Coordinates of C-alpha atoms and ligand atoms in Angstrom, one line a residue:
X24 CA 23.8 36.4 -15.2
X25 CA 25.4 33.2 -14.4
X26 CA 28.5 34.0 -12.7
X27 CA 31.2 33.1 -15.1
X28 CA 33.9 32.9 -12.5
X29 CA 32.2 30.0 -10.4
X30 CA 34.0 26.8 -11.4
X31 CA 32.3 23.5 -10.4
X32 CA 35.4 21.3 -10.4
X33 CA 34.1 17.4 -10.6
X34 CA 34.1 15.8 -7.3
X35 CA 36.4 12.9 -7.0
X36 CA 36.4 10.3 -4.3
X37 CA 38.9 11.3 -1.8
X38 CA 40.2 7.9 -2.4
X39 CA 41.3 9.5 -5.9
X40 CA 42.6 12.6 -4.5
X41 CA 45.9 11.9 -5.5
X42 CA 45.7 10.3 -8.7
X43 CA 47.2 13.2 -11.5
X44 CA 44.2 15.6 -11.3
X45 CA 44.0 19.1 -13.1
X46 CA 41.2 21.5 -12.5
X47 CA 39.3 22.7 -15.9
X48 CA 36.5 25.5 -15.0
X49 CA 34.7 26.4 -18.2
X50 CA 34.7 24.1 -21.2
X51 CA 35.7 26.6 -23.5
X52 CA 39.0 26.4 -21.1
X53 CA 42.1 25.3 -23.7
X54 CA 44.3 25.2 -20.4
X55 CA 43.9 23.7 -16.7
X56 CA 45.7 23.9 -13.6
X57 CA 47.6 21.1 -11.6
X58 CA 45.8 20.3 -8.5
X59 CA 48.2 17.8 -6.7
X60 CA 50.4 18.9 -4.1
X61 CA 54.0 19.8 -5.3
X62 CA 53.1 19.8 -8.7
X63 CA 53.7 16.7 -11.2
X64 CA 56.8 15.6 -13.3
X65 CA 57.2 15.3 -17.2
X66 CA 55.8 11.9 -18.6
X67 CA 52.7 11.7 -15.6
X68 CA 50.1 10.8 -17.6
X69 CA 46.5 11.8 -16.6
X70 CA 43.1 9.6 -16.6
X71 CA 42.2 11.1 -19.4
X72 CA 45.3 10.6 -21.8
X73 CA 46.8 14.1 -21.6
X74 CA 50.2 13.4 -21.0
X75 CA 52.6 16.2 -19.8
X76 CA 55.5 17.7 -21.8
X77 CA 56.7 19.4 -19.0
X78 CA 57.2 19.4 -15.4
X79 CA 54.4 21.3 -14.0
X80 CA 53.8 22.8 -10.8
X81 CA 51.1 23.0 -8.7
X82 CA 48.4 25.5 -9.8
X83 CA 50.3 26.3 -13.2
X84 CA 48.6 25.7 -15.6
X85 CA 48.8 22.8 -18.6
X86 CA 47.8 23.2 -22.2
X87 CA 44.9 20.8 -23.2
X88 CA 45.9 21.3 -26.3
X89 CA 48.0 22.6 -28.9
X90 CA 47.6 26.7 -29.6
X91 CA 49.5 28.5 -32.5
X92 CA 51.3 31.4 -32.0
X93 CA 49.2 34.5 -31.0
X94 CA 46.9 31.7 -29.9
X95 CA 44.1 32.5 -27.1
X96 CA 45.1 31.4 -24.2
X97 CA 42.3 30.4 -22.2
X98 CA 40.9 30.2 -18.5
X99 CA 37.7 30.8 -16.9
X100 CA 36.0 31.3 -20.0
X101 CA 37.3 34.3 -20.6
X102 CA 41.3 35.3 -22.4
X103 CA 43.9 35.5 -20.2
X104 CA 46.4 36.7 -23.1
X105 CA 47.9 35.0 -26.2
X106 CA 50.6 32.8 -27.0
X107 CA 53.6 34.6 -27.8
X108 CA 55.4 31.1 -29.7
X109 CA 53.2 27.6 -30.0
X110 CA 52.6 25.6 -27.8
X111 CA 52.4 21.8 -27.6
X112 CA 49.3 20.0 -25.7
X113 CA 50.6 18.9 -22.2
X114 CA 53.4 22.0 -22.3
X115 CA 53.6 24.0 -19.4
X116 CA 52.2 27.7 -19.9
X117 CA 55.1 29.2 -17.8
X118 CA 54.4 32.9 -17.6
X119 CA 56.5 34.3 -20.6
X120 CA 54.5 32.4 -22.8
X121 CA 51.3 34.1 -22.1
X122 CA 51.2 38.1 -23.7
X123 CA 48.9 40.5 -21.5
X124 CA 45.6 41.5 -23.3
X125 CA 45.0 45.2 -23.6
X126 CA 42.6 46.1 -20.8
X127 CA 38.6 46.4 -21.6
X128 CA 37.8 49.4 -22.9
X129 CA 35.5 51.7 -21.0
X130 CA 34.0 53.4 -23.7
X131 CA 30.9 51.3 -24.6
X132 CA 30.4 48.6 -21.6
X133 CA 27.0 47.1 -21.0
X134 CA 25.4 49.1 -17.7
X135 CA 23.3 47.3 -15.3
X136 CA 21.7 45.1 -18.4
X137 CA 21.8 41.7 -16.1
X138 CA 21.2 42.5 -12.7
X139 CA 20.5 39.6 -10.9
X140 CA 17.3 39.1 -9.2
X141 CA 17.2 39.7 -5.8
X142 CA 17.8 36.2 -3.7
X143 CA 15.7 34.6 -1.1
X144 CA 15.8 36.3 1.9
X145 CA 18.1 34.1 4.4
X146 CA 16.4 35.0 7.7
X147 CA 16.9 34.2 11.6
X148 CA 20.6 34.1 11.3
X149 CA 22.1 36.5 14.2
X150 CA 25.5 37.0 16.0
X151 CA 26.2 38.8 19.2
X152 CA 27.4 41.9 18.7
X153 CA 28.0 45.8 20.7
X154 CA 25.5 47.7 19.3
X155 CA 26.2 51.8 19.5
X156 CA 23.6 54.7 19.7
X157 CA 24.0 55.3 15.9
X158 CA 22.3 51.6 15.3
X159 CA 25.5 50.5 14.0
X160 CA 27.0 47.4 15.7
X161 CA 30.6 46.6 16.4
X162 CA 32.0 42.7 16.7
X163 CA 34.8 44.1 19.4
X164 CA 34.8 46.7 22.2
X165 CA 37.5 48.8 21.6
X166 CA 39.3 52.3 23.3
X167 CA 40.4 53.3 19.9
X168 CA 42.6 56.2 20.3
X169 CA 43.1 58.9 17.2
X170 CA 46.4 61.1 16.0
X171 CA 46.3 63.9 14.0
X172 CA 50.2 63.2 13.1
X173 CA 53.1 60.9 12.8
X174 CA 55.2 63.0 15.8
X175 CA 52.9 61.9 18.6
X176 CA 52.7 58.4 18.1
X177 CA 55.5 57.5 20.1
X178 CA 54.4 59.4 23.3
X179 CA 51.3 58.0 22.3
X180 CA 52.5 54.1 22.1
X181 CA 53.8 55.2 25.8
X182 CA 50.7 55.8 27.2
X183 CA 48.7 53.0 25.6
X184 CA 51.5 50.6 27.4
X185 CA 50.1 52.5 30.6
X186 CA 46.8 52.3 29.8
X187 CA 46.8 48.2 29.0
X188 CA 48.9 48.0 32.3
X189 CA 46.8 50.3 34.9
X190 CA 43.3 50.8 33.4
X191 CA 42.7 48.3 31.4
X192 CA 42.1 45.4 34.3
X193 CA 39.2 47.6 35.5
X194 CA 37.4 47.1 32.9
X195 CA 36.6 43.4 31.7
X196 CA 34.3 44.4 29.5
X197 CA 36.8 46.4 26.7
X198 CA 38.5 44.3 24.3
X199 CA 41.8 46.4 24.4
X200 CA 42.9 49.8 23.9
X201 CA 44.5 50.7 20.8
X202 CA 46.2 53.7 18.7
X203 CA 45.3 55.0 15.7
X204 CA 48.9 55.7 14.1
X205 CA 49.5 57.0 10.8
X206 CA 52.1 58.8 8.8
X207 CA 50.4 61.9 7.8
X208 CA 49.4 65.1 9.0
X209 CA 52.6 66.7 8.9
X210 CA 54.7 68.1 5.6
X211 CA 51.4 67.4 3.5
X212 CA 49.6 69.5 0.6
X213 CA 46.6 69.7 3.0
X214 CA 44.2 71.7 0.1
X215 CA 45.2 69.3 -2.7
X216 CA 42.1 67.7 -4.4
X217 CA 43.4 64.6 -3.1
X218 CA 44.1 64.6 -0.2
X219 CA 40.3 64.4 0.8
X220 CA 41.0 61.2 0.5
X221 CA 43.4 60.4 3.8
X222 CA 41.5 62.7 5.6
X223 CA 37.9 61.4 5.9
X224 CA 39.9 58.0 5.7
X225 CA 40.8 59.4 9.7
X226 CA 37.5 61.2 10.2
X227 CA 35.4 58.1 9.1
X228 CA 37.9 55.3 11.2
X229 CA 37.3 57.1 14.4
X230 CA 33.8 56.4 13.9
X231 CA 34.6 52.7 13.4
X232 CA 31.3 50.5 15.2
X233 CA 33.9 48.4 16.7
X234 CA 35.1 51.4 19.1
X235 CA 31.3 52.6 20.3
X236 CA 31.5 56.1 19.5
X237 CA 34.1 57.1 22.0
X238 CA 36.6 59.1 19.7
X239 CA 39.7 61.1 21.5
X240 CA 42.3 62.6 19.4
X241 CA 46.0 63.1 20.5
X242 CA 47.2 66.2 18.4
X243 CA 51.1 67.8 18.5
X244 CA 49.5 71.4 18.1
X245 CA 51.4 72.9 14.8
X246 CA 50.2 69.8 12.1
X247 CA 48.5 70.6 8.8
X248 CA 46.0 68.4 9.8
X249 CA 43.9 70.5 12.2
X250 CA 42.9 67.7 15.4
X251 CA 39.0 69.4 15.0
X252 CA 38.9 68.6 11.2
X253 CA 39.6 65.0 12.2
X254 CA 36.6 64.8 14.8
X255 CA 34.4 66.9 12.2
X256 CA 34.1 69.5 15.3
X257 CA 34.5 73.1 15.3
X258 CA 36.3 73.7 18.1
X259 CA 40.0 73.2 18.9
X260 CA 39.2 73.3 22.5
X261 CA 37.2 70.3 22.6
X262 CA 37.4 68.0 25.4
X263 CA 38.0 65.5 22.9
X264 CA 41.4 66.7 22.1
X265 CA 44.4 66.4 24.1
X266 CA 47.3 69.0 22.4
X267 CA 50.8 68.0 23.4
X268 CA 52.0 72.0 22.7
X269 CA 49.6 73.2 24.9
X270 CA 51.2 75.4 27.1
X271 CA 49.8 73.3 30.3
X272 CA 52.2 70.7 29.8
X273 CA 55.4 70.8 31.7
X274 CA 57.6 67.9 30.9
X275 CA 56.9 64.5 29.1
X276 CA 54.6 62.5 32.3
X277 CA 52.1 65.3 32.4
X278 CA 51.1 64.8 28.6
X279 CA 50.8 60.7 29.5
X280 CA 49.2 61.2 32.1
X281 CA 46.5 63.3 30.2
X282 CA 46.1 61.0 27.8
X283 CA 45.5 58.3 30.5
X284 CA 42.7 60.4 32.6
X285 CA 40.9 61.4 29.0
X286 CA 41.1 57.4 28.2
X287 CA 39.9 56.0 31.6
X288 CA 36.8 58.1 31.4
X289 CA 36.1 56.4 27.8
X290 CA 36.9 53.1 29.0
X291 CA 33.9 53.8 31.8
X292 CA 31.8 54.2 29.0
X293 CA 32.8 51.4 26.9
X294 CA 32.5 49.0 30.0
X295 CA 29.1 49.2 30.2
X296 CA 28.5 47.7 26.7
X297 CA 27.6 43.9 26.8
X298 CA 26.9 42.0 23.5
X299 CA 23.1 41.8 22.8
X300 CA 21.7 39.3 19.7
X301 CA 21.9 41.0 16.6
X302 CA 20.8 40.5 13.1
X303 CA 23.3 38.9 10.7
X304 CA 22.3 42.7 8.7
X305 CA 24.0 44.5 11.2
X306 CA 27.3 43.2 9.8
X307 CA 29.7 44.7 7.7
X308 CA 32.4 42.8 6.4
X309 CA 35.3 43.8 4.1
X310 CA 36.6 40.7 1.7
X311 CA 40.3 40.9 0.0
X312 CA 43.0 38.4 -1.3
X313 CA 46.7 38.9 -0.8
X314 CA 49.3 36.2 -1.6
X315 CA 47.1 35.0 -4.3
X316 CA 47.4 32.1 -6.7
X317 CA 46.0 30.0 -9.5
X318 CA 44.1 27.9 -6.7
X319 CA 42.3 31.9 -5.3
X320 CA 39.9 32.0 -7.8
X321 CA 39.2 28.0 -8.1
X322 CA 38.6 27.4 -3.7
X323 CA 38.8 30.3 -1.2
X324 CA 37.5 33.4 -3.7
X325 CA 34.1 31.4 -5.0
X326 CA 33.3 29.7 -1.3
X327 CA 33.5 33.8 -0.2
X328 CA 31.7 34.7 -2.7
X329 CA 28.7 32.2 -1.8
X330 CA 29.4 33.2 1.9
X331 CA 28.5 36.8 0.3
X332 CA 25.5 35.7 -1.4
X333 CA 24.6 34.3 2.3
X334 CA 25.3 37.6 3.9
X335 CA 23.7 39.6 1.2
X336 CA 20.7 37.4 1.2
X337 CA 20.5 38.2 5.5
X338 CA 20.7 41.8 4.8
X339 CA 24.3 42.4 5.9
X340 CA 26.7 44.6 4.4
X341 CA 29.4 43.7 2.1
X342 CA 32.3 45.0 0.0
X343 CA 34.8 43.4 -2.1
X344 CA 37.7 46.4 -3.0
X345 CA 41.2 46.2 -4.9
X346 CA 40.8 48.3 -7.9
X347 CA 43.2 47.0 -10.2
X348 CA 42.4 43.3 -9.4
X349 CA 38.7 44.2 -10.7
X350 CA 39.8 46.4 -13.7
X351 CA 40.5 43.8 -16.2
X352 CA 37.3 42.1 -15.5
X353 CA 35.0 46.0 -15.0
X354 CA 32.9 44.9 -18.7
X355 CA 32.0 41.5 -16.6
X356 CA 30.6 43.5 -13.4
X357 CA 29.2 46.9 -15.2
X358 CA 26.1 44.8 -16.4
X359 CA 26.0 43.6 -12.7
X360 CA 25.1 47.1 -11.0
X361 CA 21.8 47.6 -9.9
X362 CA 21.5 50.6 -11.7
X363 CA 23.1 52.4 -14.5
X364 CA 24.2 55.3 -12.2
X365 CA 25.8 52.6 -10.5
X366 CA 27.8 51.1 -12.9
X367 CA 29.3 54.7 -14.0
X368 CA 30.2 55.1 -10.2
X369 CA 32.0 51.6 -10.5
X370 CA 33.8 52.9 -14.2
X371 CA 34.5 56.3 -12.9
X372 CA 35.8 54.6 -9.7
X373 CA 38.3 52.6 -12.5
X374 CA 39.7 55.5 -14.6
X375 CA 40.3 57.7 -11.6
X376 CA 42.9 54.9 -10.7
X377 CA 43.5 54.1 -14.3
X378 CA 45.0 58.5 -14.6
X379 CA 46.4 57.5 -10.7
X380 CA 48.5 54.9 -12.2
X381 CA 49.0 56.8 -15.4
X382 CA 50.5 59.9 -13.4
X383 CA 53.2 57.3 -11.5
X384 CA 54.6 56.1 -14.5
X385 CA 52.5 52.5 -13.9
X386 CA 49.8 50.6 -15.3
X387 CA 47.5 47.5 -13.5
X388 CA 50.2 45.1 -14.7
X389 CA 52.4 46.2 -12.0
X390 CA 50.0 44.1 -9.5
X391 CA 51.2 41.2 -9.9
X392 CA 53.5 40.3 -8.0
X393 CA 56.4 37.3 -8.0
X394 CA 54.4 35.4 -5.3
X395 CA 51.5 35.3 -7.6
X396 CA 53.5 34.3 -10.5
X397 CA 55.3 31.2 -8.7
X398 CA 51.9 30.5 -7.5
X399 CA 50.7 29.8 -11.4
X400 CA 49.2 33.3 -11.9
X401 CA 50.6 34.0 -14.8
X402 CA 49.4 38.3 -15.6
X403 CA 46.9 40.4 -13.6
X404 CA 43.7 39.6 -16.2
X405 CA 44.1 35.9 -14.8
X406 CA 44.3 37.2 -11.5
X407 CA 41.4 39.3 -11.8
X408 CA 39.4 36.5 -13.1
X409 CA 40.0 34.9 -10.0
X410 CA 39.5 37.7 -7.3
X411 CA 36.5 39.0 -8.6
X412 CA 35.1 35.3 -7.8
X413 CA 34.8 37.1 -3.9
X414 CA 32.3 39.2 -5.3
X415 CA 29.8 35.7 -5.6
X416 CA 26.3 36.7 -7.8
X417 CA 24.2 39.2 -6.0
X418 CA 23.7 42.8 -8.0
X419 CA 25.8 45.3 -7.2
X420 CA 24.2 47.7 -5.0
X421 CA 26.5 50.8 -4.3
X422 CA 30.1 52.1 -5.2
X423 CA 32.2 54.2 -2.3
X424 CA 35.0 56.0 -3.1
X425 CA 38.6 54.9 -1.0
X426 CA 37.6 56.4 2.7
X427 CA 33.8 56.7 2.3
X428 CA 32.1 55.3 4.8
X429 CA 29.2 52.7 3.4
X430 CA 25.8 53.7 4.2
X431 CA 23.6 51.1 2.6
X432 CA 23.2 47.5 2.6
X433 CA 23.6 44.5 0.1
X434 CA 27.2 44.0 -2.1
X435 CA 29.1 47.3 -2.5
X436 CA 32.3 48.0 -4.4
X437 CA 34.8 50.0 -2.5
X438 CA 37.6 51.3 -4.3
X439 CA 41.1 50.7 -2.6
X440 CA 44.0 49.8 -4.0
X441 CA 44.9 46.3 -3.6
X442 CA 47.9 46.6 -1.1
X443 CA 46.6 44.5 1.9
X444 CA 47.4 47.1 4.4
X445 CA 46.0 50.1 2.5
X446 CA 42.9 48.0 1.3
X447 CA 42.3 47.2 5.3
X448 CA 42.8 50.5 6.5
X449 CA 40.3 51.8 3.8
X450 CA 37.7 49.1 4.6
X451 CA 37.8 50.1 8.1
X452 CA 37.0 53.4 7.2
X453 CA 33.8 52.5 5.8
X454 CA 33.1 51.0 8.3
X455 CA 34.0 46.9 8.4
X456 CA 33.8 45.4 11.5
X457 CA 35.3 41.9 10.4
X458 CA 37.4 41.3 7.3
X459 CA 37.6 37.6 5.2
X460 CA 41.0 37.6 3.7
X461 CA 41.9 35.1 1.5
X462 CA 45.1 33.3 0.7
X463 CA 47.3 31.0 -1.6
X464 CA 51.1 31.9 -0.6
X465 CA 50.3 32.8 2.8
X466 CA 50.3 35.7 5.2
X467 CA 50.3 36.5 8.8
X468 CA 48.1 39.9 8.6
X469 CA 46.0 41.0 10.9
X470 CA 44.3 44.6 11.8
X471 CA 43.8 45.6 15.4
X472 CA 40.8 47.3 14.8
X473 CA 38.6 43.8 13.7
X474 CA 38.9 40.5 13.2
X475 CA 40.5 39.7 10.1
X476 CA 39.4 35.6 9.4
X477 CA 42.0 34.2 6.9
X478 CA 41.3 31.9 4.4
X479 CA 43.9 29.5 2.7
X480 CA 42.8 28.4 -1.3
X481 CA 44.9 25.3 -0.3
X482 CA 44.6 22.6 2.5
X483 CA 48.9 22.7 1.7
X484 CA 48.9 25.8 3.1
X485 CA 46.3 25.5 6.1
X486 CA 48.2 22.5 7.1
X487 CA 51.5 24.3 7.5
X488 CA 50.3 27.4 9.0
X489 CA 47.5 25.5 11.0
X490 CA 48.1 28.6 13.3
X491 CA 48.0 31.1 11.4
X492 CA 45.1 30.1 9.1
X493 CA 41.5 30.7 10.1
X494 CA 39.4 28.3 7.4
X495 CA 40.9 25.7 4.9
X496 CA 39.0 26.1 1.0
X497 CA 41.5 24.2 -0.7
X498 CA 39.1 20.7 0.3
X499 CA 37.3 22.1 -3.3
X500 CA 39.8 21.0 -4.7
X501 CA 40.5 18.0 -3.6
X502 CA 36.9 17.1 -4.2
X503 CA 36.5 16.9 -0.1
X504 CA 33.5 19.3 0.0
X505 CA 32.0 21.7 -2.7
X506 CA 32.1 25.3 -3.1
X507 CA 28.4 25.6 -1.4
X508 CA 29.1 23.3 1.6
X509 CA 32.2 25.4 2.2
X510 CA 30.5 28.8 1.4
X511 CA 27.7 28.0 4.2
X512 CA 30.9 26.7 6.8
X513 CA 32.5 30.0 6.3
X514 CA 29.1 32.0 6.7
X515 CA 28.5 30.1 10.4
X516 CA 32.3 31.2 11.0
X517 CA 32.1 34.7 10.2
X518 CA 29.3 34.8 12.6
X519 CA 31.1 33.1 15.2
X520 CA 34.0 35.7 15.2
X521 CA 31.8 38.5 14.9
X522 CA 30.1 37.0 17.8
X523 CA 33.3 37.0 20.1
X524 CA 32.9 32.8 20.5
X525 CA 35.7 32.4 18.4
X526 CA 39.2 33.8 18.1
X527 CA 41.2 34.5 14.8
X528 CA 44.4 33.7 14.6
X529 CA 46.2 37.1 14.2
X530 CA 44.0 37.6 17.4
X531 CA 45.4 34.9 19.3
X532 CA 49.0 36.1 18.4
X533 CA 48.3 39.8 18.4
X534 CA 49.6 40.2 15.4
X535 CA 48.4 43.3 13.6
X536 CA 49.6 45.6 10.7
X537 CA 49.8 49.0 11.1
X538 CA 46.7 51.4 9.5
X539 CA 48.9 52.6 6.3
X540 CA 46.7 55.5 4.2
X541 CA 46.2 55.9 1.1
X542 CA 47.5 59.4 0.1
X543 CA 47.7 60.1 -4.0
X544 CA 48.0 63.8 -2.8
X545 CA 51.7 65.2 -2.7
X546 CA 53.8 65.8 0.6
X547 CA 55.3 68.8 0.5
Ligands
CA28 CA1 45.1 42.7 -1.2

């Protein structure tokens, strides 16, 4: 189906740029947003005679005309709520005006009814990459170090220091060395239904194709979370597994020092892997948002979602995530899978978290957040609207549950929460080797575990943090290049990182958020 999320703003000259623009994106729209800079006062008056009541600011949105009380309220087609008093044409549509629609029911969605066509193959497009004995091919050469539990991450964080210090110079050809620190293990209900879900999160982000199969666990000795379950071995004794309670150890430098003789002979393996030219199908890459804003699902969110129509097309894998900023919008992408059993995995992926949410006392409208808001988002079905625009036009092809670890190609749906860390963490766990993270208020995150290429839905934003942001979308909407020109620049990008030629910010900084699970099972 035609993609009802894909605006096609009108492309001004740039000499026009800063004239009074707004951005319409379906012409049943009865609202628009301000695309200037800074927003515009009360009185401008735009070329085409809509004058504003209000002040507006930038990517809030402007009533194109009047709309009664309980009015519908308007914006990529589709209802973003209704008006709870009327409102005058050229008003501002501040936030407290708009009332949240109910969610779309689940009962009677259309499944798999418009799956797209499949799309010309897009062939001959390769990056360099470290390919590993289970055909799967990482875009960095990492020691990736695993913990069964919180208590050892200190002593581990001690020997990594070590490790970067004395070992790490002998071997040119790793990346780095890093540890794979995370709150659980201890204290938690390790038999709960739930808590399947942080553990293969840890059993399937060892295997990560960015660390080349060379998994080592540092364990305490007394955890809940057994260090064998974690390397889905049967034996506690295994070479792999370095046990801090083991009787062996006397004192604190004999445990380091363990850890540092079980990582040098990994690093010898991982030194002899080179990058070798590999098919753009060997990729998988993880897409979220975070910081979003009325401007995410006008630039950066549709130019991603043509770069994933590129990637799809070249046989690569790719998942778009963030459960309850796909929820509102679930009747849009149901008709989307590629099969009916497909779209139930996609709705039963949606009322798991709907019951999650339910149990905590919440519902989706808690995602929003006030970043969002000041950025002209005014409830989560706009913001919905606008993420799933990442998602582009191909069909659907596979669902994974949070932590499952994606085994087939094409577009894929994997269920995380939206939380940029948690949503990371989860996406590494099935296996992403570069993530394309899109922005409108800005963020500095960045995963140690893979590149993480950040995407600003304004050139405002890119401008500021010129080192901090990867690739500027908001020239969509100053009419400076279109959503396909900047789609295919982002697709030659992403395989430039992957390839190792060029360096993402958080990269460059080392700045990189910790791996936080997602545990919905209770601690006891
Ligand atoms: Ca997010």
């Amino acid at each position: 189906m035609a993609n009802p999320t894909q605006p096609s703003p009108s492309r001004p000259s740039s000499s026009t740029a800063q004239q009074p623009r707004y951005i319409r994106l379906n012409d049943d729209d009865n609202v628009a947003i301000v695309a200037n800079d800074f927003g515009l006062p009360a009185g401008t008056t735009f070329p085409c005679g809509l004058k504003l009541i209000d002040r507006v600011p930038q990517g809030h949105k402007v009533a194109l005309s009047d709309i009664r009380k309980d009015g519908r309220i308007i914006r990529y087609g589709h209802v973003i709520g209704t008006a709870t008093r009327a409102i005058q044409r050229g008003s501002w549509i501040e936030e407290s005006v708009v009332k949240l629609p109910d969610a779309p029911s689940m009962d009677s969605i259309p499944l798999a009814t418009k799956v797209p066509a499949p799309m010309p193959l897009l062939e001959g497009y390769t990056f360099e990459g470290f390919r590993n004995p289970d055909g799967s091919v990482g875009t960095k050469n990492l020691l990736a170090i695993s913990t069964s539990v919180q208590c050892v991450a200190g002593t581990l964080d001690y020997a990594i220091n070590l490790i970067r210090r004395d070992l790490l110079p002998k071997y040119p050809n790793v990346d780095d060395v890093i540890g794979l620190t995370h709150a659980y293990g201890c204290g938690v209900a390790i038999n709960a239904p739930d808590a399947k879900i942080p553990i293969r999160t840890l059993q399937n982000i060892a295997r990560n194709p960015n660390f080349g199969g060379q998994a080592m666990v540092v364990s305490l000795g007394c955890e809940k979370l057994r260090p064998e379950v974690l390397l889905g071995t049967q034996s506690a004794s295994s070479t792999d597994i370095m046990t801090m309670q083991d009787d062996a150890y006397h004192g604190f430098m004999p445990m380091v020092q363990s850890i540092m003789k079980m990582a040098d002979s990994r690093l010898q393996i991982l030194d002899r892997r080179t990058r070798e030219t590999c098919p753009a199908s060997d990729l998988v890459i993880g897409m979220q948002c975070g910081g979003s804003d009325a401007f995410s699902g006008v630039t950066a969110n549709p130019a991603l979602g043509f770069a994933s129509d590129l990637l799809v097309r070249a046989g690569a894998t790719v998942m778009f995530s963030e459960v309850t900023e796909v929820r509102d919008a679930v009747h849009l992408l149901t008709p989307r899978a590629a099969t009916p059993e497909v779209a139930r995995a996609l709705i039963r992926e949606m009322a798991w978290y709907d019951d999650y949410l339910d149990r905590g006392g919440a519902d989706r409208s808690a995602n929003t957040t006030p970043g969002n808001k000041k950025g002209g988002l005014a409830n989560i079905m706009e913001k919905t609207l606008g993420s799933i625009a990442k998602s582009g036009t191909a069909a659907i092809s596979g669902v994974l549950a949070p932590g499952e670890r994606a085994t087939t190609k094409g577009l894929l749906f994997a269920a995380t929460p939206a939380s940029d860390f948690v949503c990371g963490t989860l996406q590494l766990a099935s296996g992403m080797t570069l993530q394309v993270f899109t922005t409108g208020r800005g963020t500095p995150y960045g995963l140690a575990a893979a590149p993480v290429l950040k995407v600003a839905t304004r050139t405002e934003l890119a401008t500021r943090w010129h080192d901090l942001i990867d690739f500027d979308a908001g020239r969509i909407a100053t009419g400076e290049a279109t959503i396909e020109e900047n789609g295919w620049e982002l697709f030659r990008l992403i395989l430039e990182v992957a390839s190792g030629r060029k360096k993402v910010w958080s990269d460059h900084w080392g700045i990189h958020n910790a791996l936080t699970l997602f545990n919905p099972a209770p601690i006891t």
